[in-house]
Short mmCIF file of C-alpha atoms and ligand atoms in Angstrom, two decimals:
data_model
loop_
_atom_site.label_atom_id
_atom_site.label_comp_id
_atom_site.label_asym_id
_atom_site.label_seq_id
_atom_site.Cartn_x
_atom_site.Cartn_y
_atom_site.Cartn_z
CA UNK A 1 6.83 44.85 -11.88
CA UNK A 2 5.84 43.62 -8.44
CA UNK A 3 3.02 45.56 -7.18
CA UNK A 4 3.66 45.93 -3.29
CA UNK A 5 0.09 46.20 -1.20
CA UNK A 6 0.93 48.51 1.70
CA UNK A 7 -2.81 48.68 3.15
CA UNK A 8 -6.31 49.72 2.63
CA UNK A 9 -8.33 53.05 2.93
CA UNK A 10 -12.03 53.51 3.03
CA UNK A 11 -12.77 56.13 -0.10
CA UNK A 12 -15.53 57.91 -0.40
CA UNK A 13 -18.36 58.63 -2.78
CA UNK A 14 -20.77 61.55 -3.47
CA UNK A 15 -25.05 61.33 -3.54
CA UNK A 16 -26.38 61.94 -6.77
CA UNK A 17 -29.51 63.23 -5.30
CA UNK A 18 -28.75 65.43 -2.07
CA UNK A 19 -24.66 66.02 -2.77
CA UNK A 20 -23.34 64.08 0.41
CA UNK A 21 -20.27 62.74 0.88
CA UNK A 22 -20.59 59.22 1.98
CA UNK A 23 -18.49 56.39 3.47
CA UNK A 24 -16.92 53.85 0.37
CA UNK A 25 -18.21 50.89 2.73
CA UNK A 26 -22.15 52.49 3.26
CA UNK A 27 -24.02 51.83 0.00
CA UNK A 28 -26.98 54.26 0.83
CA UNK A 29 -27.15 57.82 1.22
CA UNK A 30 -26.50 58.40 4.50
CA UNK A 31 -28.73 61.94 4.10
CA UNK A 32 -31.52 60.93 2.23
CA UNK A 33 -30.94 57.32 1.61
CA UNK A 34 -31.07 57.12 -1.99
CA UNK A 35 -28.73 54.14 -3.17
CA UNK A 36 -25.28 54.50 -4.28
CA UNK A 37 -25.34 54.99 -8.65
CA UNK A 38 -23.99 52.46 -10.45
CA UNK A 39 -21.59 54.67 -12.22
CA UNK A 40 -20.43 56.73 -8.92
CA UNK A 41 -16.76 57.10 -8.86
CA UNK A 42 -14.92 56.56 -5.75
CA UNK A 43 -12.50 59.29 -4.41
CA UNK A 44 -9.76 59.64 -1.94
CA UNK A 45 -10.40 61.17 1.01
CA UNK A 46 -7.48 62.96 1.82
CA UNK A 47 -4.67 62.44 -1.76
CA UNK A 48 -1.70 63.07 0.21
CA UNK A 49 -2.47 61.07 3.40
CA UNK A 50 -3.07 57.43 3.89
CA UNK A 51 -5.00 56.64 7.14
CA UNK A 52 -5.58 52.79 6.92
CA UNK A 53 -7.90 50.15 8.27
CA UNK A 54 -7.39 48.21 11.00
CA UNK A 55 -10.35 46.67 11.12
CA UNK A 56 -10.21 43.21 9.71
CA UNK A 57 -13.90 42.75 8.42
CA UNK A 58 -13.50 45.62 6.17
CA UNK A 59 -9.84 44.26 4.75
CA UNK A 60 -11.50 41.18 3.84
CA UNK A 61 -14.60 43.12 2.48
CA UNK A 62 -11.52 44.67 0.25
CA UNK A 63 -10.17 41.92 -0.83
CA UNK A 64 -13.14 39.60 -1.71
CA UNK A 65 -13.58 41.15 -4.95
CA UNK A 66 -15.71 44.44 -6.41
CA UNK A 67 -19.10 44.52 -5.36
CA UNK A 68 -21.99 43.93 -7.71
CA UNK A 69 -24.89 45.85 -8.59
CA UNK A 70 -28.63 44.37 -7.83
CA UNK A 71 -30.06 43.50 -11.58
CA UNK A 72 -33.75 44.90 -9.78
CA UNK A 73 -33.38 47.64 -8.08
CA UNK A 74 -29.57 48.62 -8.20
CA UNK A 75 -28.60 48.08 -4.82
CA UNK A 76 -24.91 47.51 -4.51
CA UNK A 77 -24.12 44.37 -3.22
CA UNK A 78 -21.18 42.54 -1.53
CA UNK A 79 -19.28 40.23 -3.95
CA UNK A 80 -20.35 37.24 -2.55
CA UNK A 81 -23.83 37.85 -1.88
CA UNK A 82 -26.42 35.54 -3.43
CA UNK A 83 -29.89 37.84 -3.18
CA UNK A 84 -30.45 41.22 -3.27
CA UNK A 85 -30.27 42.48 0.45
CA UNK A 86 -32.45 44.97 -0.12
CA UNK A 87 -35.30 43.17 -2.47
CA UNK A 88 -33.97 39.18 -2.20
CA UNK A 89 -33.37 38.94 -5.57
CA UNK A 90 -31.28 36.45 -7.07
CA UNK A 91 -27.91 37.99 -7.74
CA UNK A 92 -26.54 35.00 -9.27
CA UNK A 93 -28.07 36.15 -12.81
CA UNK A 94 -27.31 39.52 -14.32
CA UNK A 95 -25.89 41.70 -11.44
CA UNK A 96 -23.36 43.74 -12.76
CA UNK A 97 -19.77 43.91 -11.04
CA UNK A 98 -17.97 47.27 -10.40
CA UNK A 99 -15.90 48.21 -12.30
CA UNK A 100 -12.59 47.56 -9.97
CA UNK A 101 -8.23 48.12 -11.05
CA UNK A 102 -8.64 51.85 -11.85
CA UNK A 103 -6.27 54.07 -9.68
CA UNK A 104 -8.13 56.42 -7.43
CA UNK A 105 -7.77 59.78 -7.59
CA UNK A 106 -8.43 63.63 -9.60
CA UNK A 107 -5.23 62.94 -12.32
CA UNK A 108 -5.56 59.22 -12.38
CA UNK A 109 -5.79 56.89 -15.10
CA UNK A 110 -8.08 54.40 -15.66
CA UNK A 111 -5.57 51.02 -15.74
CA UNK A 112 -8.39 48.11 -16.86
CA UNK A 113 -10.55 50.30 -19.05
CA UNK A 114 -9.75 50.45 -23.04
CA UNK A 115 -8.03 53.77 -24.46
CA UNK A 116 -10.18 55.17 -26.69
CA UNK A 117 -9.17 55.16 -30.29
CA UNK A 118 -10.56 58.37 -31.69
CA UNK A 119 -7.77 60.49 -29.08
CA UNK A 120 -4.45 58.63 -30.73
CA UNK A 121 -3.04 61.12 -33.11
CA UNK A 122 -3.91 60.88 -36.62
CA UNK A 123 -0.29 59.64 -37.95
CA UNK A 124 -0.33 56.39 -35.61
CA UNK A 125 -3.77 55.89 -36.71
CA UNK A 126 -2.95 55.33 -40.41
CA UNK A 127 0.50 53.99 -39.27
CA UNK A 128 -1.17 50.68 -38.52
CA UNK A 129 -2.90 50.93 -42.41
CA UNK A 130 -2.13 47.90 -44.58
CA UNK A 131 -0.15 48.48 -47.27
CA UNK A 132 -2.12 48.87 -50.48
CA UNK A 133 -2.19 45.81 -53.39
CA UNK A 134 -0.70 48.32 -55.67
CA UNK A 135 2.27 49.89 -53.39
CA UNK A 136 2.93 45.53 -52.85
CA UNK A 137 2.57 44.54 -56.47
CA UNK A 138 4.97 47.26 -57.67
CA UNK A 139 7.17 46.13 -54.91
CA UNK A 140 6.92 42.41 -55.97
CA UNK A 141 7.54 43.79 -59.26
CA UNK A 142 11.19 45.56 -58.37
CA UNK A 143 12.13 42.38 -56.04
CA UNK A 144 11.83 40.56 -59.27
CA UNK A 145 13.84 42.80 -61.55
CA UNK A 146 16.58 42.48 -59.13
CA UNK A 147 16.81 38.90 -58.96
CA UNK A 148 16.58 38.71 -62.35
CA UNK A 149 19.61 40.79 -63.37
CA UNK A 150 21.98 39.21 -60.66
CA UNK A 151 21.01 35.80 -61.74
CA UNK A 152 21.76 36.83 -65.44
CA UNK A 153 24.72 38.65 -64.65
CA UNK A 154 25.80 35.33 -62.65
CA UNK A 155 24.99 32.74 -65.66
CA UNK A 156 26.90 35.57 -67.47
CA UNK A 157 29.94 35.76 -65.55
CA UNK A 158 30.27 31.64 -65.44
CA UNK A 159 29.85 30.90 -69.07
CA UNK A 160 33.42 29.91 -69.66
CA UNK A 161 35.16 28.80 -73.02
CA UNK A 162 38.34 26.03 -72.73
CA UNK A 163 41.64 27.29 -74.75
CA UNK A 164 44.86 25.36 -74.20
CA UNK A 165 47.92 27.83 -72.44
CA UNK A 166 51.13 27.18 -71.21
CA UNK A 167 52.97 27.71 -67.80
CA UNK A 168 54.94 30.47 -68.13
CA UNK A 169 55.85 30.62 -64.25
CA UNK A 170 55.17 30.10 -60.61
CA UNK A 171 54.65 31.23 -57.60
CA UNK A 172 54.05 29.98 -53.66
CA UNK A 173 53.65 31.19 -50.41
CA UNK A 174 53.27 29.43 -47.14
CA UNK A 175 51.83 31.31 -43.60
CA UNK A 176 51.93 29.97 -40.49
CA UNK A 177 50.25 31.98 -37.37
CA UNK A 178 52.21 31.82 -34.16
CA UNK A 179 50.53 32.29 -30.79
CA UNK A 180 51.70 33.39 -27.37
CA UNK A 181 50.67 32.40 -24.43
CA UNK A 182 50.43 35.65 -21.78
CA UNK A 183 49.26 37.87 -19.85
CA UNK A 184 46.04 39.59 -20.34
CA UNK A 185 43.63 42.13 -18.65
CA UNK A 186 39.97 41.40 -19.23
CA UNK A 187 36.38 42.41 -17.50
CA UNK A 188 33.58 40.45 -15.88
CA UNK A 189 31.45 40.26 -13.34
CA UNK A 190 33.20 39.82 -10.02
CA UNK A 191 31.04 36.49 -9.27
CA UNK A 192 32.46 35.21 -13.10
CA UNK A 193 35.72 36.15 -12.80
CA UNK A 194 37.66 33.09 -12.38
CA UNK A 195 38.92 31.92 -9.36
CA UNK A 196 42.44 32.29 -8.56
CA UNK A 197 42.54 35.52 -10.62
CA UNK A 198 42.73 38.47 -8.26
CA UNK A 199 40.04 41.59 -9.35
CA UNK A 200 40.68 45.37 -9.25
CA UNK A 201 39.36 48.63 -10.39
CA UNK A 202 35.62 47.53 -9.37
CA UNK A 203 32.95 49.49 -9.90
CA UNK A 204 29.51 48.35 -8.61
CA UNK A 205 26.99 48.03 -11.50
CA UNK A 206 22.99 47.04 -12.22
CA UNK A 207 23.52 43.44 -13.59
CA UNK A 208 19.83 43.33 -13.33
CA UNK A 209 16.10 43.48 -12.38
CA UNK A 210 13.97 42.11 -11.32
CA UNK A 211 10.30 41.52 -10.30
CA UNK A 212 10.65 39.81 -7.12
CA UNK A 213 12.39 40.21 -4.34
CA UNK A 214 15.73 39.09 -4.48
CA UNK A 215 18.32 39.02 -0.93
CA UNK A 216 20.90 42.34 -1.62
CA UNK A 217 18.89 43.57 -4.06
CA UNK A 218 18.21 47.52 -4.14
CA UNK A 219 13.93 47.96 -3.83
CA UNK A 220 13.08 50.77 -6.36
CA UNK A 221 9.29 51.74 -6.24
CA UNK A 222 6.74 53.98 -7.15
CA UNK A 223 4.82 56.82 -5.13
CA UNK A 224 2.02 54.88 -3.30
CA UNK A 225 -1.39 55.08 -5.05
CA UNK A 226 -4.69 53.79 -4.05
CA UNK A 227 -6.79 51.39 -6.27
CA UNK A 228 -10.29 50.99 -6.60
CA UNK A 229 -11.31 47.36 -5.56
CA UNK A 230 -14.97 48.33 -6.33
CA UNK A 231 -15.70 47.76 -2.52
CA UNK A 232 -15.52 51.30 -1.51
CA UNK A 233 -12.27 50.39 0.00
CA UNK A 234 -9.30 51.23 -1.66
CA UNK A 235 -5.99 49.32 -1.54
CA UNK A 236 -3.05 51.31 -1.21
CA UNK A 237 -0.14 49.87 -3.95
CA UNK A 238 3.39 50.94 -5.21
CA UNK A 239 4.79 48.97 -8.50
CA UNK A 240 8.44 48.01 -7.21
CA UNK A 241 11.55 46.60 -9.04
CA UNK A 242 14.41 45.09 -7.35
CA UNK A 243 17.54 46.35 -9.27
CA UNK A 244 20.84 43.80 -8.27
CA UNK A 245 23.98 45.38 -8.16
CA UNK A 246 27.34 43.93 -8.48
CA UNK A 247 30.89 44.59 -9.05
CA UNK A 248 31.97 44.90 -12.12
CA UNK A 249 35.78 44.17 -12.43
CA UNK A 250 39.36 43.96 -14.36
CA UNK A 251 41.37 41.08 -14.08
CA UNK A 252 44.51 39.59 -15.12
CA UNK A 253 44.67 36.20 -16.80
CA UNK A 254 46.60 34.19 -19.42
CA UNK A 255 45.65 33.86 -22.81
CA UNK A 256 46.68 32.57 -25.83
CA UNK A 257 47.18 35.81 -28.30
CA UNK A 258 48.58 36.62 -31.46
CA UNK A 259 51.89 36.97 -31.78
CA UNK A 260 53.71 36.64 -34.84
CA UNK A 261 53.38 35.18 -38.28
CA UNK A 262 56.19 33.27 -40.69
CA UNK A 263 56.02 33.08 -44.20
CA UNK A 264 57.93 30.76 -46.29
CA UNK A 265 57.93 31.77 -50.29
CA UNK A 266 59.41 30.30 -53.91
CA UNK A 267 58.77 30.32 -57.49
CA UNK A 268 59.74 26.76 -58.05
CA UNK A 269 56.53 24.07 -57.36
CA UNK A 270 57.99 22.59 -54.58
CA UNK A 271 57.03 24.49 -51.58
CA UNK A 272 57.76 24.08 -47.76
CA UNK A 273 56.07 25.45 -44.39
CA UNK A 274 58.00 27.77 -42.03
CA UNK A 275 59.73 26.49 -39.39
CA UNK A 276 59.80 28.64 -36.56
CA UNK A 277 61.40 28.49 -33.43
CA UNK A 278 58.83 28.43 -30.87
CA UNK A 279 59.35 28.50 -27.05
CA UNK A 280 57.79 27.04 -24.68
CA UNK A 281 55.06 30.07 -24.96
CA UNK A 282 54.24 30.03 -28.50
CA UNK A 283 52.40 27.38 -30.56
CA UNK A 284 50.97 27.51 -34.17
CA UNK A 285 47.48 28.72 -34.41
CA UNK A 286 46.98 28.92 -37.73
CA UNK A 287 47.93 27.74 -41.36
CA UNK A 288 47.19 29.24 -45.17
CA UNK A 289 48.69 28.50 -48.35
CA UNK A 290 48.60 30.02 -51.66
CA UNK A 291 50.34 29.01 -55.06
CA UNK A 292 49.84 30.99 -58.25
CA UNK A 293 50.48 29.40 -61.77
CA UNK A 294 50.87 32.30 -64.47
CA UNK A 295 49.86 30.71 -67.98
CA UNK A 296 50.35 32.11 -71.53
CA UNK A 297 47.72 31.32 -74.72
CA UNK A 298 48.84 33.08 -77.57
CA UNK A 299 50.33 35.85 -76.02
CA UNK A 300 47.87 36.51 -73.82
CA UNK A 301 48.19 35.99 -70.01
CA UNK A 302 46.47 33.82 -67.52
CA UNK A 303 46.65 33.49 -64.08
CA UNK A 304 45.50 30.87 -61.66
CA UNK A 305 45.54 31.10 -57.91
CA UNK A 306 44.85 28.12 -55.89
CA UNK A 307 45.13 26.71 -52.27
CA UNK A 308 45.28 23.17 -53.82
CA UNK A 309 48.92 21.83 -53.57
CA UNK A 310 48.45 19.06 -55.44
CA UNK A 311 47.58 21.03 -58.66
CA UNK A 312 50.02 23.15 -57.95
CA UNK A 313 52.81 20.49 -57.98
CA UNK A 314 51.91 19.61 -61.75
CA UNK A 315 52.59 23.47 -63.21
CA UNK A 316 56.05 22.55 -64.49
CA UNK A 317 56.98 25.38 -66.59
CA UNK A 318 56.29 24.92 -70.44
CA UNK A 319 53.83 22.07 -69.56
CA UNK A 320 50.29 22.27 -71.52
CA UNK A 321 46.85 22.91 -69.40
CA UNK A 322 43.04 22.94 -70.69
CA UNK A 323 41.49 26.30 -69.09
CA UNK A 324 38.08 27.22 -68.92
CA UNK A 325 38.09 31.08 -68.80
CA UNK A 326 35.20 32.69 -68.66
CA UNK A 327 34.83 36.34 -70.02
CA UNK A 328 36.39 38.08 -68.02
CA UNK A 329 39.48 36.22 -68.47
CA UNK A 330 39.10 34.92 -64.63
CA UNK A 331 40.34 31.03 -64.92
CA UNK A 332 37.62 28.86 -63.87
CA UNK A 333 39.23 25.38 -63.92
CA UNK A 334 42.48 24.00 -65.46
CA UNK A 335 43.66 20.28 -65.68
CA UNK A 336 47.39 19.55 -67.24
CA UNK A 337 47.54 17.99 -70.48
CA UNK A 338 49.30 14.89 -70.66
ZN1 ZN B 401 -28.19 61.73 -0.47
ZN1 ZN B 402 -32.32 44.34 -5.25
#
């Protein structure tokens, strides 16, 4: 967020001792001349009004930095000074700062000061709690289980025994994906939409923000606040965002899409791919094949589904395989016996 500085106002600051409101800029009583406390907060003069300086000594005064406190006798020094204009001490040990960032004002928030802990509700307070070395162990503990059982289930599922089967029959089937190419409707960003394609139904949309100030952008700030710069003059701010618009459109284009598929099938091993009759329009996008062998051991049944071709070619009905079937009766591998 950009913070936007539209000027500065002197603030004021109440005596301690004798109650008078004083100038930000005049660090001693101007009643009774005690000095300024080093805790004093600054206030606003007038919240609702913003009557700034013009007076260019006093804007620099602003933004040379918060003022800092005499380590002696507490006089409140400009940022730069080296010695204590009222005693000459050395400033360039000990003297405290102001505190300076806070936003000025009866409802405001101190911005550079730390939240105190003790006012978060209870809940997020233990929400940030470690877990406990039980709670984790038992967890470990579960994680472990879990494993465990898949992995045996898995060992399980591929201990396979080999028994020797026959083919019984066959099956294939052949798919071929066909494509066309036409026309489409699709949605971007009027600056990505391609050239040559022609945009309607816009809408204007945030595409984004953006911290700085960008040309066309839309400037979306805060109410003005003032903030303490620990001078006694306060500099007038709003946090802005620049939020960029742009059309957001529908286009026409061309596009390859899904058309159509073609499926070739047999139950003999010798299997072929589709041939379609494409235009000029269509091409093939995709391929799969499947071929299923169904074996017989005994009387029981087996069945074998494969993308491999060249297996497939060997299934010659009443031919002898090897299977390893595991105990589910799933067939893990088979070779032909010769
Ligand atoms: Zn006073
Ligand atoms: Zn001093």
């Amino acid at each position: 967020m950009a913070r936007k500085i539209l000027g500065y106002v002197e603030l004021i600051w109440t005596c301690d001792s004798c109650g008078t409101k004083n100038p930000g800029a005049i660090k001693t009583c101007t009643a009774c001349g005690a000095p300024q406390a080093v805790n004093v907060r600054f206030e606003q003069v007038d919240a609702n009004t913003f009557n700034f300086i013009k007076d260019e000594a006093l804007i620099r005064m602003a933004q040379s930095g918060p003022d800092k406190h005499c380590p002696y006798c507490g006089t409140r020094n400009l940022a730069d000074s080296l010695v204590c204009r009222q005693c000459s001490a050395d400033l360039t040990v000990g003297a405290k700062s102001r505190p300076s960032g806070m936003a000025v004002g009866e409802d405001a928030q101190p911005t550079e000061y730390e939240i105190d802990d003790s006012t978060l509700p209870p809940e997020q307070a233990h929400a940030t709690k470690p877990l406990s070395r039980k709670v984790l162990l038992i967890l470990m503990l579960v994680i472990l289980i879990i494993c465990g059982y898949f992995a045996w289930n898995t060992i399980r599922a591929n201990r396979t025994k080999d028994i020797k089967a026959t083919v019984v029959s066959t099956a294939w089937e052949r798919t071929m994906a066909i494509e066309a190419y036409t026309t489409v409707t699709e949605s971007d960003w009027l600056s990505d939409i391609p050239s040559g394609a022609s945009a309607y139904n816009c809408s204007s949309q945030l595409r984004d923000t953006s911290d700085t100030y960008v040309p066309g952008s839309i400037e979306n700030c805060s109410e003005p606040y003032t903030v303490d710069t620990g001078t006694g003059i306060g500099e007038v701010v709003q946090d802005c965002v620049y939020e960029i618009y742009e059309d957001y459109c529908d286009y026409e284009t061309m596009a390859w899409v899904m058309a159509d598929t073609v499926t070739t099938q047999g139950t003999d091993v010798y299997a072929t791919w589709p041939d379609p009759n494409l235009t000029q329009s269509q091409r093939i996008s995709g391929r799969s094949e499947s071929y299923t062998i169904y074996f017989d051991a005994n009387g029981q049944s087996y069945i074998l589904r494969t993308s491999d071709y060249e297996v497939f070619q060997q299934a010659t009905p009443g031919s002898t395989w090897k299977l390893a079937v595991n105990k589910q009766g799933d067939v893990r591998k088979a070779e032909p016996q010769n």
